[in-house]
Amino acid sequence: RFTFFPELNRKGTTVFFSSSDLYVTLAFPSPSQHGLVSQSLQLFHACLTFDFIGTTAGTGSFLGDDSSNGLDDLVVIQIPTSWRSIFLDTDTVPLFFRLYRGLPPELSTLVLSCLVQLASVRRSLFTNPERTTFLSDLVNGTRNILAAQSSTLADQNIYHEFCRLLSRLKCNFQLTELAALDCYVEFIQLLTAFTIHTLKSFHKESSHNNSLHYLLALWQRLVASVPYVQSPDSDLMEDAASQISRAYIEACLASVTDYVNCPTRVRVTSAKQRTSHSSRNLWPFASGEDTKTTEPVNGSSEDDDDVECPLDDMTTLLQQLEQFAIIGRCKYAKTCALLIQLFDEAAGSYEKALTMVTQGSSVDGNLLQVIRLDEHRLAWLVYMVVVSTTQMQMMTVMVNSYVLQLVRLTTNRLNMTSTSQLNRDISTPSVISQLNHSPGASRLEMATLSFFEQFRRMYVGESVGRMSRVYQRLSEVLGISDDLTVLGVFANKIVTNIKYWSSNEPILNRTLNLLSELSRGYTAMRKLIRLDDIQFVLTNHNEEHFPFLATKVGTSSLSPARQAAEFRLRTSFYASLARLLMVDLGENEDRFLKFMAPLTRSTNRLIIAVLSGGNRFTCRCKLRLLLICPQHSELGTKH
């Protein structure tokens, strides 16, 4: 491999050098005429992607191909030192850019794939001056493609490979090396315009969806390096990152209309699928085979199977938002001001529409559509607030106060619509279901729970007393003056969710996880136990108040995995309650009996149901079975 491969590589590049001018002038009317060029490119690509040091861990003999381990962004080509002469040739990189300009799209894609591998060659192969020359050739070539705005970029595969090439420029090179190039300023300006164009069109052009990951990854790495680089052009990078943050926010909100009515499916995407450079569209309409999908909830129709909401693909969503959080560090005050403005507009529209629905005798379909759109926009904005909470503290507190106001609004929505249903203020019961259990409402709820999880990590805990400035701002806006009041907001949210979202497993699961985390801190537990909502749960944990505790008919017909998931929810719930009960129970027998009262009543009803049918021996067997296997408790009502 150290002698044979270089010779093969030289033969391939010799073909390019000797005939590159001829290739540029040929028309290539049919794929059958690609012949020698295509095979030479494949040979060169295969030589560069060979796994020289055995890092594929049994998944294949090549790096950066479809059989790789999925860490596409981290691949470094470990070229042997004996190959140096090929890469030190100053015409090697320009040759491939000439081929890109002259060859048809079918071959241009492969040319860009070769350039991606060239950009991934290990740094230690070059001396510092040699590396600067090599990088200059790569950046000049990509700059020329960006400046030309070639129609070839309209091809999906070419566009995607070009984005991969851009991403590799920062994977394998440092920002100081990029900033030292003469074309750096022009390159950043062209790259900014290119990225903004992609963000504005990604929800319209399916060819851009899978490529967005690489562009955001590039900007994330560039921005993360800014604090460590002393350059007179540092303002250029900050301005560019600020523009991209704004474009990303606006693009996410603009894409809402494409999936506002699609059913809810919470999905987890594998790392391999996220980073694969295949043509599958992963964002924002991800649909892959390596995903975990929940069934459509609350009777959502299957008519929108071809369109999926990016808010449901949690793994890809969080990855994109983490990239956005790094990019948004530049001129964060400006980004935060935009978030506040958009949040204020969407929340105002949402509150107004909800008021009209709950107070009106009839409901306009257009009004419900406005609510759905606002719910999705608010979900996006809440997620962006969540990933931005590690920035400037006081700006963050301002944004957090808006989210907490939204939490009050959504909680009141559940209570108001339920009250309206009881009072028959709304004409049709289906409107209640559309309001409380729509896909938009559940996605907004998932975003809100993410906010609570992040807020708990930052402001609720053993060191919460040091956050006096945070509570000062929250007190001015919401009347939240200390950590006990904050815990009251948490407790109210938890009780509301387990009461009204009992049929939505993802929301219920995250809510119970939040309760579990709060019940693990000694300081938080001692304060939680003083809250009326927690006391209510400790004495009224039954199916009447919390429907998810009720035994569902036909539970035994569910798959073992689904049964286990439902039972884990109850286990988590009662484990949290037990911790809260025991924190200062002591020998207070009355408190313990009050806690056990709902369980005692359920057990008594079960015993009566079992003993009411059949002989005594059969009843004892049934009772023993029910105590051991509560999932079969419906047997007691069948006899």
XYZ file of C-alpha atoms in Angstrom:
639
model
C 0.000 0.000 0.000
C 2.953 2.351 0.451
C 4.424 1.643 -3.006
C 1.586 0.298 -5.148
C -1.052 2.905 -4.176
C 1.167 5.916 -4.881
C 1.938 4.522 -8.313
C -1.790 4.087 -9.010
C -2.397 7.602 -7.746
C 0.289 9.015 -10.017
C -1.192 7.239 -13.026
C -4.591 8.746 -12.265
C -3.253 12.271 -11.837
C -1.072 11.872 -14.924
C -4.237 11.267 -16.936
C -5.699 14.495 -15.517
C -2.597 16.598 -16.148
C -2.088 15.371 -19.682
C -5.690 15.804 -20.769
C -7.309 18.390 -18.476
C -7.441 21.080 -21.162
C -9.033 18.613 -23.561
C -11.655 17.590 -20.969
C -12.698 21.194 -20.486
C -13.449 21.585 -24.196
C -15.356 18.321 -24.652
C -19.163 18.308 -24.561
C -19.668 14.809 -23.097
C -23.128 14.348 -24.637
C -23.684 10.925 -23.054
C -22.496 9.109 -19.910
C -20.929 6.400 -22.077
C -18.290 8.925 -23.120
C -17.178 9.660 -19.579
C -15.021 6.550 -19.642
C -11.431 7.209 -18.711
C -12.177 10.412 -16.760
C -14.720 8.758 -14.500
C -12.516 5.747 -13.844
C -9.484 7.940 -13.139
C -11.473 10.027 -10.647
C -12.763 6.901 -8.937
C -9.210 5.553 -8.747
C -7.919 8.771 -7.180
C -10.826 8.884 -4.711
C -10.351 5.224 -3.751
C -6.648 5.773 -3.090
C -7.346 8.739 -0.809
C -10.127 7.017 1.133
C -8.163 3.866 1.878
C -8.001 3.159 5.615
C -4.250 3.309 6.140
C -4.252 2.902 9.933
C -7.368 0.750 10.489
C -9.786 3.254 12.026
C -12.997 1.931 10.434
C -13.369 -0.722 13.172
C -14.540 -3.437 10.828
C -17.106 -1.352 8.938
C -15.119 -1.262 5.694
C -11.750 -0.634 4.114
C -12.325 2.995 3.243
C -12.882 6.254 5.082
C -15.486 8.867 4.253
C -17.663 6.544 2.175
C -21.117 5.083 2.846
C -19.601 2.299 4.960
C -17.814 4.627 7.346
C -18.566 4.839 11.034
C -20.624 8.000 10.595
C -18.087 10.438 12.057
C -17.814 12.174 8.704
C -16.858 15.532 10.191
C -13.908 14.067 12.074
C -12.252 12.053 9.305
C -8.572 12.821 8.716
C -6.825 11.060 5.850
C -3.628 9.541 7.240
C -1.603 9.726 4.030
C 1.841 8.030 4.239
C 4.838 10.324 4.132
C 5.995 8.685 0.901
C 3.048 10.368 -0.843
C 4.218 13.916 -0.026
C 5.424 14.706 -3.534
C 1.908 14.325 -4.944
C 0.446 16.887 -2.532
C 3.378 19.278 -2.710
C 2.825 19.705 -6.434
C 1.365 23.215 -6.648
C -0.851 22.268 -9.589
C -2.620 19.310 -7.940
C -5.415 21.266 -6.228
C -5.915 23.820 -9.070
C -6.159 20.881 -11.482
C -9.257 19.539 -9.730
C -10.929 22.934 -9.694
C -10.294 23.201 -13.455
C -11.852 19.781 -13.900
C -14.855 20.869 -11.825
C -15.475 23.826 -14.119
C -15.125 21.810 -17.314
C -16.741 18.453 -16.609
C -20.486 17.647 -16.688
C -22.421 17.413 -13.376
C -22.145 13.625 -13.205
C -18.366 13.943 -13.009
C -18.208 17.278 -11.167
C -19.704 15.587 -8.107
C -16.871 13.074 -8.064
C -14.323 15.865 -8.548
C -15.679 17.616 -5.446
C -15.536 14.324 -3.528
C -11.844 14.117 -4.394
C -11.356 17.704 -3.212
C -13.090 16.831 0.069
C -10.516 14.106 0.612
C -7.661 16.422 -0.361
C -8.849 18.928 2.253
C -8.807 16.116 4.840
C -5.163 15.135 4.429
C -3.353 15.150 7.776
C -1.719 18.432 8.747
C 1.575 16.824 9.725
C 2.237 15.888 6.101
C 3.200 19.530 5.419
C 5.574 22.075 6.837
C 4.001 25.406 7.810
C 4.793 27.168 4.497
C 3.665 24.125 2.507
C 0.408 23.951 4.462
C -0.266 27.643 3.804
C 0.217 27.152 0.058
C -2.003 24.061 0.056
C -4.760 25.848 2.019
C -4.511 28.916 -0.212
C -5.181 26.779 -3.282
C -8.237 25.210 -1.616
C -9.688 28.520 -0.421
C -9.063 30.262 -3.740
C -10.825 27.456 -5.573
C -13.881 27.504 -3.302
C -13.934 31.314 -3.408
C -14.079 31.216 -7.212
C -17.008 28.778 -7.099
C -18.854 31.018 -4.626
C -18.149 34.137 -6.670
C -19.235 32.575 -9.965
C -22.605 31.458 -8.521
C -22.481 28.667 -11.056
C -25.668 26.986 -12.187
C -23.999 23.639 -11.453
C -24.692 24.232 -7.746
C -28.359 23.725 -8.551
C -27.567 20.020 -8.797
C -28.381 18.363 -5.467
C -25.321 16.123 -5.297
C -22.893 18.857 -6.377
C -24.367 21.277 -3.841
C -24.041 18.740 -1.060
C -20.435 17.826 -1.873
C -19.527 21.497 -2.076
C -20.935 22.066 1.425
C -18.877 19.119 2.670
C -15.789 20.696 1.112
C -16.483 24.006 2.865
C -16.896 22.231 6.194
C -13.565 20.424 5.821
C -11.714 23.723 5.477
C -12.141 24.320 9.221
C -12.003 20.660 10.300
C -8.396 20.330 9.247
C -7.116 23.917 9.336
C -7.036 26.660 11.966
C -8.743 30.028 11.830
C -5.377 31.772 12.176
C -4.244 30.047 8.985
C -7.422 31.069 7.170
C -7.207 34.666 8.406
C -3.638 34.963 7.130
C -4.705 34.385 3.513
C -5.033 37.344 1.146
C -8.496 36.218 0.032
C -9.832 35.700 3.589
C -12.111 38.763 3.714
C -13.661 38.110 0.324
C -14.051 34.413 1.142
C -15.931 35.123 4.401
C -18.203 37.636 2.666
C -19.067 35.184 -0.116
C -19.508 32.345 2.385
C -21.897 34.477 4.436
C -24.055 35.267 1.416
C -24.040 31.605 0.371
C -25.089 30.407 3.840
C -27.874 32.976 4.138
C -29.186 31.955 0.715
C -29.204 28.319 1.835
C -31.048 29.166 5.050
C -33.676 31.168 3.191
C -34.362 28.371 0.737
C -33.766 25.183 2.705
C -37.468 24.666 3.432
C -38.282 25.132 -0.265
C -35.379 23.280 -1.891
C -35.085 19.688 -0.714
C -31.538 19.557 -2.115
C -30.391 21.975 0.604
C -31.796 20.142 3.623
C -29.048 17.590 4.133
C -26.317 20.128 3.350
C -27.304 22.602 6.056
C -25.588 20.529 8.731
C -22.181 21.049 7.120
C -22.610 24.803 6.721
C -23.692 25.273 10.332
C -20.858 23.014 11.495
C -18.392 25.193 9.574
C -19.693 28.403 11.155
C -19.794 26.788 14.587
C -16.087 25.962 14.352
C -15.193 29.362 12.944
C -17.028 31.249 15.693
C -15.688 28.973 18.445
C -12.149 29.919 17.376
C -12.719 33.690 17.322
C -11.773 34.338 21.003
C -8.385 32.716 20.434
C -7.446 34.662 17.298
C -6.065 38.187 17.306
C -7.018 39.559 13.916
C -7.959 43.007 12.593
C -10.819 41.276 10.787
C -12.466 39.861 13.932
C -15.410 42.245 13.502
C -15.969 40.739 10.066
C -16.540 37.298 11.574
C -18.832 38.646 14.296
C -20.956 40.563 11.792
C -21.199 37.506 9.545
C -22.183 35.215 12.427
C -24.825 37.700 13.573
C -26.346 37.765 10.086
C -26.420 33.975 9.966
C -28.064 33.759 13.398
C -30.799 36.097 12.219
C -31.247 34.180 8.962
C -31.477 30.885 10.864
C -34.158 32.204 13.219
C -36.211 33.666 10.382
C -35.825 30.514 8.273
C -37.063 28.239 11.075
C -40.137 30.396 11.645
C -40.828 30.679 7.908
C -40.749 26.891 7.492
C -43.620 26.380 9.963
C -46.303 26.576 7.273
C -44.906 23.436 5.614
C -45.578 21.078 8.533
C -48.062 22.886 10.769
C -50.705 20.180 10.315
C -48.523 17.066 10.282
C -49.061 14.582 13.146
C -46.687 14.379 16.074
C -43.991 11.722 15.995
C -41.097 12.142 18.390
C -38.069 10.660 16.680
C -34.464 9.867 17.584
C -32.015 9.797 14.694
C -28.784 7.843 14.783
C -25.466 9.645 14.533
C -24.608 7.775 11.352
C -27.756 8.927 9.628
C -27.264 12.551 10.685
C -23.774 12.829 9.295
C -24.069 10.583 6.263
C -23.415 12.373 2.994
C -26.065 10.423 1.125
C -28.878 12.213 -0.649
C -31.482 11.545 2.037
C -33.094 14.679 3.410
C -32.491 14.843 7.131
C -33.508 18.386 7.993
C -36.044 19.781 8.314
C -38.127 16.947 6.850
C -36.106 14.023 8.124
C -37.235 10.561 7.189
C -34.815 7.719 7.675
C -34.683 4.047 8.440
C -32.522 4.336 11.552
C -35.117 6.197 13.588
C -37.319 5.492 16.542
C -40.849 6.734 16.027
C -43.847 7.015 18.274
C -47.289 6.450 16.885
C -49.286 9.544 15.871
C -50.894 10.782 19.051
C -54.421 11.897 19.770
C -55.940 10.616 16.598
C -53.746 12.557 14.211
C -54.345 11.582 10.625
C -51.836 9.884 8.367
C -52.431 12.210 5.435
C -49.206 14.115 5.989
C -46.844 11.131 6.042
C -44.630 12.651 3.357
C -43.950 15.755 5.466
C -42.397 15.495 8.897
C -41.832 18.197 11.442
C -38.214 18.940 12.431
C -39.438 19.649 15.957
C -40.145 15.913 16.307
C -36.622 14.783 15.357
C -35.111 15.505 18.743
C -31.563 14.341 18.026
C -31.149 16.345 14.833
C -32.998 19.308 16.331
C -30.730 19.536 19.363
C -27.646 19.167 17.197
C -28.756 22.044 14.980
C -29.625 24.187 17.985
C -26.258 23.547 19.626
C -24.606 24.801 16.450
C -26.891 27.834 16.471
C -26.016 28.539 20.112
C -22.301 28.784 19.297
C -22.898 30.940 16.225
C -25.256 33.183 18.205
C -22.517 34.119 20.675
C -21.367 36.838 18.297
C -23.296 40.035 19.062
C -25.615 38.096 21.327
C -27.445 41.234 22.434
C -28.661 41.754 18.876
C -29.757 38.125 18.555
C -31.472 38.279 21.942
C -33.329 41.455 20.967
C -34.605 39.709 17.849
C -35.754 36.698 19.884
C -37.610 38.984 22.300
C -39.279 40.873 19.463
C -40.418 37.726 17.651
C -41.451 36.075 20.914
C -43.529 39.085 21.902
C -45.285 39.145 18.531
C -46.045 35.410 18.463
C -47.145 35.260 22.110
C -49.406 38.297 21.663
C -51.048 36.776 18.603
C -51.396 33.433 20.386
C -52.999 34.942 23.491
C -55.416 36.995 21.416
C -56.486 33.983 19.348
C -56.945 31.805 22.444
C -59.096 34.467 24.075
C -61.311 34.685 20.997
C -61.715 30.898 20.878
C -62.500 30.385 24.552
C -64.909 33.317 24.777
C -66.701 32.859 21.467
C -69.780 30.756 20.823
C -68.408 29.477 17.523
C -64.928 28.836 16.229
C -63.508 29.979 12.908
C -61.224 27.480 11.167
C -58.834 30.268 10.252
C -58.528 31.158 13.921
C -57.518 27.599 14.790
C -54.920 27.718 12.018
C -53.495 30.924 13.514
C -53.182 29.147 16.865
C -51.377 26.198 15.254
C -48.925 28.494 13.467
C -48.231 30.495 16.626
C -47.687 27.310 18.648
C -45.036 26.091 16.221
C -43.327 29.483 16.067
C -43.283 29.711 19.847
C -41.888 26.169 20.072
C -38.962 27.168 17.843
C -38.349 30.330 19.860
C -38.453 28.490 23.186
C -35.892 25.965 21.954
C -33.640 28.814 20.838
C -33.972 30.441 24.250
C -33.039 27.131 25.894
C -29.741 26.811 24.017
C -28.932 30.499 24.524
C -29.268 30.581 28.316
C -25.519 30.303 28.929
C -24.814 33.715 27.419
C -25.113 37.222 28.966
C -26.980 36.700 32.202
C -29.291 39.684 32.329
C -30.256 39.408 28.665
C -30.988 35.736 29.292
C -33.168 36.564 32.298
C -35.251 38.880 30.130
C -35.862 36.118 27.602
C -36.552 33.598 30.374
C -39.207 35.885 31.800
C -41.013 35.818 28.454
C -40.984 32.017 28.428
C -42.319 31.852 31.977
C -45.132 34.194 30.952
C -45.879 31.812 28.089
C -45.974 28.913 30.561
C -48.657 30.723 32.527
C -50.587 31.294 29.316
C -50.483 27.637 28.236
C -51.448 26.476 31.722
C -54.375 28.880 31.738
C -55.304 27.604 28.272
C -55.707 24.073 29.612
C -57.703 25.269 32.592
C -59.843 27.723 30.583
C -60.736 25.261 27.855
C -61.581 22.589 30.401
C -63.783 25.057 32.280
C -65.373 26.178 29.026
C -66.141 22.577 28.170
C -67.850 22.046 31.501
C -69.831 25.268 31.090
C -70.547 24.456 27.411
C -69.160 27.844 26.368
C -67.658 26.298 23.233
C -70.021 24.801 20.698
C -68.275 21.522 19.866
C -66.230 19.275 22.172
C -63.811 18.568 19.281
C -62.516 22.131 19.596
C -61.244 21.307 23.080
C -59.280 18.384 21.704
C -57.891 20.524 18.893
C -56.742 23.162 21.367
C -55.298 20.976 24.102
C -53.977 18.009 22.156
C -53.074 19.359 18.743
C -49.622 18.618 17.271
C -48.664 22.261 17.772
C -49.687 22.214 21.428
C -47.693 19.054 22.137
C -44.597 20.413 20.351
C -44.834 23.643 22.302
C -45.162 21.603 25.479
C -42.025 19.600 24.645
C -40.131 22.848 24.054
C -41.399 24.242 27.358
C -40.220 21.139 29.205
C -36.773 21.594 27.658
C -36.797 25.121 29.048
C -37.722 23.874 32.527
C -34.940 21.283 32.425
C -32.366 23.929 31.502
C -33.751 26.455 33.987
C -33.574 23.856 36.755
C -29.923 23.122 36.014
C -29.004 26.808 36.115
C -31.223 28.362 38.773
C -32.716 25.590 40.942
C -30.449 23.612 43.216
C -28.164 23.700 46.195
C -26.515 26.987 45.088
C -29.707 28.748 44.099
C -29.227 31.479 46.707
C -26.509 33.076 44.589
C -28.989 33.993 41.867
C -30.377 37.122 43.521
C -30.025 39.236 40.353
C -32.042 36.689 38.418
C -34.890 36.807 40.925
C -34.779 40.579 40.998
C -35.651 40.702 37.300
C -38.236 37.912 37.574
C -39.818 39.700 40.523
C -40.247 42.866 38.458
C -41.919 41.023 35.588
C -43.678 38.020 37.115
C -43.644 38.517 40.873
C -41.203 35.613 41.326
C -38.967 36.817 44.130
C -37.257 33.675 45.443
C -36.518 30.055 44.698
C -39.625 28.818 46.541
C -41.833 30.752 44.123
C -39.881 29.306 41.201
C -40.392 25.810 42.571
C -44.086 26.643 42.806
C -44.089 27.320 39.058
C -42.359 23.976 38.491
C -44.819 22.125 40.718
C -47.841 23.723 39.061
C -46.511 22.803 35.631
C -45.835 19.215 36.653
C -49.296 18.732 38.171
C -50.970 20.320 35.140
C -49.086 18.104 32.709
C -49.709 14.793 34.449
C -53.360 15.769 34.723
C -54.024 16.923 31.144
C -51.332 15.172 29.059
C -51.897 11.638 30.342
C -52.362 10.221 26.820
C -49.167 11.759 25.422
C -46.324 9.475 26.484
C -43.366 11.703 25.422
C -44.705 14.703 27.362
C -45.695 12.601 30.361
C -42.306 10.905 30.421
C -40.360 14.186 30.355
C -42.661 15.697 32.988
C -42.103 12.768 35.340
C -38.357 12.957 34.691
C -38.471 16.613 35.722
C -40.308 15.668 38.927
C -37.750 12.933 39.561
C -34.816 15.336 39.181
C -36.408 17.875 41.518
C -37.053 15.196 44.144
C -33.381 14.160 44.248
C -31.982 17.384 45.694
C -32.321 17.648 49.459
C -32.747 21.428 49.527
C -35.287 21.409 46.710
C -37.242 18.550 48.313
C -37.607 20.354 51.634
C -39.044 23.352 49.790
C -41.215 21.352 47.412
C -42.950 19.597 50.298
C -44.249 22.993 51.482
C -46.119 23.662 48.237
C -49.872 23.096 47.967
C -49.570 21.388 44.567
C -47.153 18.795 45.932
C -49.325 18.198 48.999
C -52.284 17.681 46.673
C -50.391 15.037 44.697
C -49.236 13.246 47.853
C -52.828 12.775 49.039
C -54.690 12.405 45.718
C -52.522 10.176 43.521
C -55.364 8.259 41.884
C -56.830 7.818 38.403
C -59.549 10.393 39.077
C -57.042 13.239 39.219
C -54.228 11.665 37.172
C -55.719 9.498 34.412
C -52.422 7.861 33.430
C -52.648 5.834 36.679
C -55.867 4.175 35.515
C -55.691 0.612 34.228
C -56.355 0.704 30.507
C -58.604 -1.914 28.963
C -56.636 -4.174 26.663
C -53.271 -3.441 28.229
C -52.331 -7.106 27.902
C -52.694 -6.837 24.110
C -49.895 -4.260 23.895
C -46.368 -5.252 23.014
C -44.066 -6.012 25.963
C -42.071 -2.866 25.214
C -45.175 -0.651 25.349
C -46.368 -2.329 28.545
C -42.968 -1.816 30.135
C -42.970 1.850 29.070
C -46.353 2.461 30.713
C -45.347 0.725 33.919
C -42.099 2.681 34.068
C -44.120 5.901 34.113
C -45.982 4.752 37.226
C -42.771 3.527 38.826
C -41.072 6.870 38.230
C -44.099 8.740 39.576
C -44.322 6.761 42.814
C -40.546 6.769 43.330
C -40.603 10.569 43.254
C -43.579 10.730 45.606
C -41.873 8.343 48.019
C -38.761 10.533 48.158
C -40.882 13.615 48.804
C -42.879 11.824 51.493
C -39.847 10.520 53.350
C -37.858 13.761 53.421
C -39.313 14.802 56.795
C -41.863 12.087 57.563
C -40.246 10.923 60.784
C -42.822 8.949 62.784
C -45.844 10.904 61.573
C -48.277 8.021 61.086
C -51.180 10.246 60.015
C -49.239 11.648 57.038
C -48.226 8.158 56.001
C -51.820 6.864 56.169
C -53.073 9.845 54.138
C -50.458 9.071 51.503
C -51.485 5.403 51.422
C -55.235 6.137 51.334
C -55.578 6.210 47.492
C -53.634 2.943 47.221
C -55.723 1.395 49.983
C -58.973 2.289 48.199
C -57.705 0.848 44.917
C -56.600 -2.355 46.627
C -59.949 -2.746 48.372
C -61.843 -2.321 45.090
C -59.592 -4.889 43.459
C -60.126 -7.415 46.246
C -63.904 -6.943 46.122
C -63.931 -7.350 42.334
C -61.940 -10.577 42.542
C -63.856 -12.107 45.426
C -67.242 -11.306 43.910
C -66.975 -14.089 41.316
C -66.001 -17.792 41.441
C -65.126 -20.145 44.275
C -62.747 -19.271 47.061
C -59.782 -21.214 45.632
C -60.142 -19.489 42.247
C -60.438 -16.114 43.951
C -57.249 -16.683 45.923
C -55.418 -17.627 42.709
C -56.762 -14.554 40.913
C -55.836 -12.303 43.792
C -52.310 -13.722 43.924
C -51.993 -13.218 40.147
C -53.221 -9.634 40.357
C -50.842 -8.759 43.159
C -47.908 -10.205 41.203
C -48.965 -9.079 37.700
C -50.995 -5.845 37.975
C -50.989 -5.494 34.175
C -53.707 -8.179 34.113
C -55.983 -6.351 36.542
C -58.715 -6.109 33.893
C -59.320 -9.827 34.508
C -60.948 -8.882 37.768
C -63.711 -6.994 35.988
C -64.425 -9.704 33.414
C -65.708 -12.323 35.859
